[in-house]
Amino acid sequence: MTAGPIPVVLAGARGHGRWHLDNIRRLQQQGLVRLAGVCELRPLDPHELAGFDSPVQSADFATLLDATGARVAVICTPIDTHIPLALTAARRGAHLLLEKPPAPSYAEFRRMADGVREAGTACQIGFQSLGSHALPAIADLIAGGAIGEVTGIGAAGAWARDEAYFRRSPWAGKRRMDDGSDVVDGVLTNPLAHAVATALALDGSAHADDVTGIELDLARANDIEADDTSCVRITTARGTPVTVAVTLCAEQPGEPYVVVHGSHGRITLWYKQDRVLVQRAGHGPMETVHGRTDLLENLIAHLHDGDDLLVPPDRTGAFMRLVEAVRTAPEPRRLPEGSWYADGDRRVVKGIDGLVHASADTLALFSELESSP
């Protein structure tokens, strides 16, 4: 337990890291944290650091931690650097908010989790959707029998990314780097990873030993190593089939969602909006919008007041089982040119939107649906 603003360092302050920088700025204005340092290859300029009082900047993470005495490290760097940086911070007594996916392999994930535990530091994994108040609300509905017996959970995500997205960094769209180190930057494991983690959480199957089977259907339309149009069916220890169908080659991009199928109805969660729709026999549709607890704020509350962490490493074990399955799977199948077309500077898979939604509705893999891409 501690009191006063907690000194924080941010590793990776550009790209998605800008979101973390803005969030730290918000929490600093509330007196909860103080940005003590920034780790970037190219220092941030005064405009980027507006609202902060000259934090220390260094491209050397260990040096930065030593110079600032930071209590918390937020890590938003390339996937293959997550574990070395996380362990560097933990060994110096810094607590962690580690961006998802936490690691590129299950072995590295366990090495990180074990190292953090041995260091006695707290670690929060950055699945922001797991901070949604919609999740416990849905759990209460299910426990109360609102939709009867759960028969399966489907998730769908139809996004669009242009070719520049896959050139944004040396690791983008890669399964592994040239030196052989794993990255696993596929659609299931990175951009739409929240669909997987949220679906598993809604089943109450977030831990590694909650997973009993994984069936993969990995494909790519873009000229990349990793998958951009994929489907997975995870069988949980509860016996629940959890199917996630996602693409970065959508015809009409939309909000990703998770649907809980029951014997007497269904509950749909648009997890980026924290919006819930309940549809059940004998009742009109009921829609609600819920709040969300910020994960860095929750980590601070854990340090100040002993609040339980919302997303400790073990709560992402089932997701990491998927990452490992994708990592060790055969190369994603390349979709033939006739199955996709160019729309400006992006590739669109014909009929993929319908397939993604059909998978969430039927819990079928792409290969099991009548018209596979």
XYZ file of C-alpha atoms in Angstrom:
373
model
C 0.000 0.000 0.000
C 1.194 3.497 -0.765
C -0.014 7.088 -0.780
C 0.446 10.089 -3.068
C 0.958 10.221 -6.838
C 2.754 7.106 -8.020
C 5.752 7.673 -10.341
C 5.167 5.947 -13.681
C 7.386 5.295 -16.685
C 5.990 4.603 -20.132
C 7.874 2.386 -22.565
C 6.508 2.988 -26.044
C 4.762 6.352 -26.249
C 3.962 6.507 -29.948
C 1.505 4.492 -32.017
C -0.900 2.838 -29.581
C 1.341 4.201 -26.833
C -0.212 7.632 -27.390
C -3.387 6.273 -25.819
C -1.420 5.326 -22.710
C 0.277 8.732 -22.666
C -3.119 10.461 -22.740
C -4.418 8.142 -20.024
C -1.432 8.866 -17.796
C -2.039 12.579 -18.383
C -5.657 12.127 -17.262
C -4.663 10.260 -14.109
C -1.903 12.761 -13.352
C -4.492 15.552 -13.434
C -6.410 13.557 -10.814
C -3.314 13.355 -8.621
C -3.042 9.570 -8.881
C 0.195 9.273 -10.867
C 3.180 11.285 -12.035
C 4.877 10.642 -15.369
C 8.471 10.182 -14.241
C 9.974 8.902 -17.479
C 9.490 7.921 -21.100
C 11.399 5.211 -22.956
C 11.460 5.827 -26.705
C 14.091 5.452 -29.399
C 13.414 9.059 -30.408
C 12.640 11.443 -27.520
C 9.184 12.991 -27.361
C 8.981 16.685 -28.219
C 7.416 19.375 -25.981
C 4.118 19.188 -27.854
C 3.831 15.455 -27.217
C 4.655 16.042 -23.547
C 2.186 18.878 -23.032
C 0.851 18.785 -19.483
C 3.863 16.930 -18.081
C 6.728 18.408 -16.082
C 9.867 17.356 -18.000
C 9.921 13.586 -17.430
C 13.255 11.840 -17.844
C 13.708 10.373 -21.323
C 15.974 7.494 -22.294
C 16.111 4.755 -24.924
C 17.543 2.434 -22.241
C 14.678 1.064 -20.151
C 16.811 -0.200 -17.262
C 18.650 3.115 -17.016
C 15.328 4.957 -17.024
C 13.920 2.820 -14.222
C 17.048 3.354 -12.136
C 17.069 7.100 -12.758
C 13.404 7.643 -11.914
C 12.756 5.083 -9.178
C 9.425 4.426 -10.883
C 6.866 2.350 -8.977
C 4.866 1.453 -12.108
C 5.947 0.681 -15.681
C 3.513 0.766 -18.593
C 4.902 -1.317 -21.458
C 3.524 -0.737 -24.958
C 6.363 -1.905 -27.181
C 6.783 -4.530 -29.945
C 5.421 -7.927 -28.898
C 8.795 -9.659 -28.933
C 10.167 -7.125 -26.399
C 7.389 -7.501 -23.826
C 8.957 -10.199 -21.672
C 12.513 -8.816 -21.399
C 11.166 -5.385 -20.488
C 8.583 -6.773 -18.055
C 11.211 -8.810 -16.205
C 13.620 -5.862 -16.162
C 10.938 -3.777 -14.459
C 9.892 -6.519 -12.027
C 13.477 -7.111 -10.893
C 13.656 -3.416 -9.990
C 10.459 -3.606 -7.977
C 8.272 -1.822 -10.543
C 4.667 -2.964 -10.929
C 3.418 -3.530 -14.472
C 0.715 -2.682 -16.943
C 1.729 -4.878 -19.874
C 0.026 -4.339 -23.221
C -1.652 -7.299 -24.894
C -0.737 -9.806 -26.162
C 1.498 -10.249 -23.128
C 3.894 -12.667 -24.850
C 4.494 -14.334 -28.233
C 4.540 -17.853 -26.770
C 3.117 -19.718 -23.810
C 6.592 -20.530 -22.482
C 7.549 -16.837 -22.481
C 4.244 -15.977 -20.829
C 4.944 -18.443 -18.029
C 8.479 -17.097 -17.669
C 7.072 -13.598 -17.225
C 4.318 -14.645 -14.814
C 6.746 -16.672 -12.703
C 9.309 -13.862 -12.701
C 6.772 -11.263 -11.616
C 5.523 -13.515 -8.838
C 9.064 -14.198 -7.601
C 9.796 -10.449 -7.628
C 6.672 -9.783 -5.576
C 5.367 -7.178 -8.006
C 1.877 -6.749 -9.429
C 1.159 -7.229 -13.118
C -1.914 -6.182 -15.057
C -2.380 -7.308 -18.681
C -3.862 -4.649 -20.962
C -7.112 -6.268 -22.059
C -9.166 -3.134 -21.470
C -12.444 -4.879 -22.332
C -12.048 -7.053 -19.216
C -12.491 -3.905 -17.143
C -16.005 -3.463 -18.532
C -18.818 -3.514 -15.986
C -20.854 -5.287 -18.667
C -19.059 -8.554 -17.911
C -20.281 -8.982 -14.318
C -23.718 -7.728 -15.412
C -23.887 -10.470 -18.059
C -22.608 -13.037 -15.562
C -25.485 -12.095 -13.235
C -27.996 -12.461 -16.079
C -26.657 -15.897 -16.958
C -26.589 -17.029 -13.329
C -30.186 -15.847 -12.947
C -31.302 -18.007 -15.856
C -32.184 -15.085 -18.133
C -31.362 -17.046 -21.298
C -31.537 -20.574 -19.925
C -28.600 -22.929 -20.303
C -25.591 -21.507 -22.164
C -25.113 -23.525 -25.356
C -22.151 -21.663 -26.817
C -20.428 -18.322 -27.267
C -19.607 -16.716 -30.609
C -17.561 -13.625 -31.370
C -17.275 -11.651 -34.586
C -14.941 -8.886 -35.685
C -14.936 -7.375 -39.172
C -12.309 -4.649 -39.450
C -10.421 -3.078 -42.352
C -6.691 -2.365 -42.442
C -4.765 -0.964 -45.393
C -1.365 -2.051 -46.621
C 0.345 0.677 -44.581
C -0.912 -1.052 -41.415
C 1.207 -4.079 -42.263
C 4.231 -1.848 -42.882
C 3.866 0.181 -39.686
C 6.786 -1.591 -38.000
C 9.350 -4.320 -38.736
C 7.254 -6.877 -36.800
C 3.841 -6.030 -38.245
C 2.121 -8.977 -39.895
C 4.971 -11.312 -38.942
C 4.855 -14.751 -37.360
C 8.486 -14.446 -36.355
C 11.384 -12.079 -36.845
C 14.381 -12.719 -39.091
C 16.398 -13.839 -36.058
C 13.805 -16.539 -35.377
C 12.165 -14.862 -32.389
C 8.392 -15.235 -32.239
C 5.992 -12.335 -32.847
C 2.665 -13.977 -33.814
C 1.071 -10.725 -35.015
C -2.088 -12.319 -36.406
C -5.652 -11.013 -36.350
C -6.736 -13.396 -33.566
C -3.715 -12.741 -31.372
C -3.285 -8.975 -31.677
C -5.728 -6.528 -33.336
C -8.855 -8.523 -32.444
C -7.424 -10.320 -29.422
C -10.057 -8.656 -27.229
C -12.744 -10.673 -29.007
C -11.045 -13.880 -27.871
C -10.311 -12.732 -24.317
C -13.807 -11.316 -23.812
C -15.549 -14.436 -25.132
C -13.494 -16.651 -22.822
C -14.165 -14.345 -19.869
C -17.919 -14.494 -20.475
C -17.721 -18.282 -20.250
C -15.785 -18.002 -16.998
C -12.932 -19.773 -18.773
C -10.038 -17.328 -18.617
C -7.369 -19.605 -17.116
C -5.031 -21.886 -19.047
C -6.486 -25.112 -17.652
C -9.984 -23.998 -18.699
C -9.109 -24.839 -22.320
C -9.536 -28.448 -23.466
C -9.408 -28.070 -27.256
C -8.543 -25.577 -30.008
C -9.508 -25.831 -33.697
C -7.980 -23.232 -36.019
C -8.784 -21.953 -39.497
C -6.067 -19.402 -40.374
C -5.962 -17.533 -43.681
C -4.486 -14.407 -45.241
C -5.435 -12.194 -48.160
C -2.632 -9.682 -47.644
C 0.966 -10.336 -48.586
C 2.060 -11.053 -45.005
C 3.262 -14.021 -42.951
C 0.540 -13.937 -40.305
C -3.207 -14.452 -40.593
C -5.619 -11.598 -41.379
C -8.854 -13.601 -41.825
C -9.281 -16.385 -39.301
C -11.564 -18.420 -37.130
C -11.053 -20.510 -34.002
C -13.258 -22.788 -31.944
C -12.101 -23.255 -28.381
C -13.694 -25.956 -26.258
C -13.663 -25.160 -22.540
C -13.678 -27.399 -19.502
C -17.312 -26.395 -19.039
C -18.029 -28.034 -22.391
C -18.772 -24.682 -24.014
C -17.820 -24.147 -27.656
C -16.352 -20.637 -27.977
C -16.007 -19.555 -31.594
C -14.238 -16.364 -32.719
C -14.323 -15.280 -36.377
C -12.348 -12.175 -37.352
C -10.925 -10.372 -40.357
C -8.956 -7.263 -41.273
C -10.367 -7.436 -44.817
C -14.015 -6.514 -44.218
C -16.363 -5.265 -46.899
C -18.194 -2.999 -44.428
C -16.189 -2.644 -41.192
C -18.243 -2.692 -38.013
C -18.125 -2.977 -34.236
C -16.864 -6.323 -32.949
C -19.150 -8.230 -30.610
C -19.571 -11.363 -28.535
C -22.872 -13.259 -28.339
C -23.780 -15.701 -25.586
C -26.235 -18.287 -26.919
C -28.715 -19.771 -24.473
C -31.487 -22.325 -24.657
C -34.062 -19.529 -24.225
C -32.363 -16.452 -25.680
C -29.106 -14.649 -26.322
C -26.994 -11.817 -24.917
C -24.878 -9.685 -27.248
C -22.009 -7.509 -26.017
C -20.401 -4.897 -28.254
C -17.313 -4.858 -26.080
C -15.707 -1.637 -27.336
C -18.932 0.212 -26.517
C -19.796 -1.692 -23.299
C -23.255 -2.117 -24.840
C -25.411 -5.150 -24.004
C -28.544 -6.425 -25.758
C -30.635 -9.166 -24.142
C -33.095 -11.045 -26.365
C -35.192 -13.832 -24.844
C -38.444 -15.628 -25.302
C -41.463 -13.875 -23.822
C -39.687 -10.555 -23.301
C -38.967 -7.500 -25.391
C -35.337 -6.682 -26.192
C -33.457 -4.983 -23.341
C -30.424 -2.824 -24.073
C -28.056 -1.324 -21.492
C -24.757 0.553 -21.592
C -22.250 0.024 -18.823
C -19.237 1.772 -17.355
C -15.666 0.581 -17.406
C -12.796 0.547 -14.934
C -9.521 1.705 -16.458
C -6.819 -0.915 -15.950
C -4.058 1.488 -14.932
C -6.454 3.111 -12.498
C -7.263 -0.354 -11.127
C -3.539 -1.100 -10.741
C -3.105 2.151 -8.807
C -6.073 1.248 -6.587
C -4.454 -2.144 -6.010
C -1.278 -0.428 -4.810
C -3.089 2.248 -2.757
C -5.954 0.262 -1.284
C -5.369 -3.414 -2.015
C -8.128 -3.696 -4.658
C -8.056 -6.950 -6.609
C -6.433 -6.703 -10.038
C -8.926 -7.092 -12.866
C -6.549 -8.758 -15.342
C -3.637 -10.491 -13.591
C -1.540 -12.788 -15.816
C -3.390 -15.961 -14.862
C -6.642 -14.438 -16.151
C -5.074 -14.399 -19.626
C -3.809 -17.994 -19.545
C -6.597 -19.308 -21.792
C -5.893 -16.572 -24.328
C -2.217 -17.513 -24.263
C -3.166 -21.120 -25.021
C -4.655 -19.735 -28.248
C -1.508 -17.719 -28.968
C 0.544 -20.883 -28.596
C -1.792 -22.796 -30.919
C -1.480 -20.085 -33.573
C 2.296 -19.913 -33.092
C 2.732 -23.641 -33.688
C 0.076 -24.000 -36.402
C 0.965 -24.450 -40.080
C 1.396 -21.270 -42.112
C -1.944 -19.541 -42.786
C -3.415 -20.569 -46.120
C -3.146 -17.896 -48.789
C -6.554 -16.961 -50.165
C -6.642 -17.175 -53.975
C -6.790 -13.889 -55.864
C -10.315 -14.582 -57.059
C -11.581 -14.595 -53.462
C -10.512 -11.010 -52.721
C -10.242 -7.700 -54.520
C -8.361 -4.456 -54.062
C -10.271 -1.465 -52.731
C -7.807 1.384 -52.949
C -4.849 0.450 -50.784
C -6.523 -2.428 -48.948
C -7.682 -5.936 -49.752
C -11.292 -7.029 -49.270
C -12.337 -10.679 -48.980
C -15.560 -11.330 -50.861
C -18.439 -12.294 -48.588
C -16.315 -12.286 -45.450
C -18.661 -10.074 -43.436
C -21.451 -12.604 -43.813
C -19.138 -15.482 -42.895
C -17.890 -13.743 -39.761
C -21.439 -13.106 -38.553
C -22.584 -16.610 -39.556
C -19.769 -18.139 -37.516
C -20.791 -16.184 -34.427
C -24.409 -17.258 -34.965
C -23.791 -20.948 -35.671
C -20.495 -21.567 -33.790
C -19.114 -23.047 -37.019
C -15.645 -22.582 -38.454
C -15.242 -20.984 -41.879
C -14.384 -24.406 -43.303
C -17.710 -25.758 -42.025
C -19.853 -23.027 -43.532
C -21.237 -23.524 -47.006
C -19.234 -20.734 -48.655
C -15.723 -20.671 -47.253
C -13.420 -17.807 -48.325
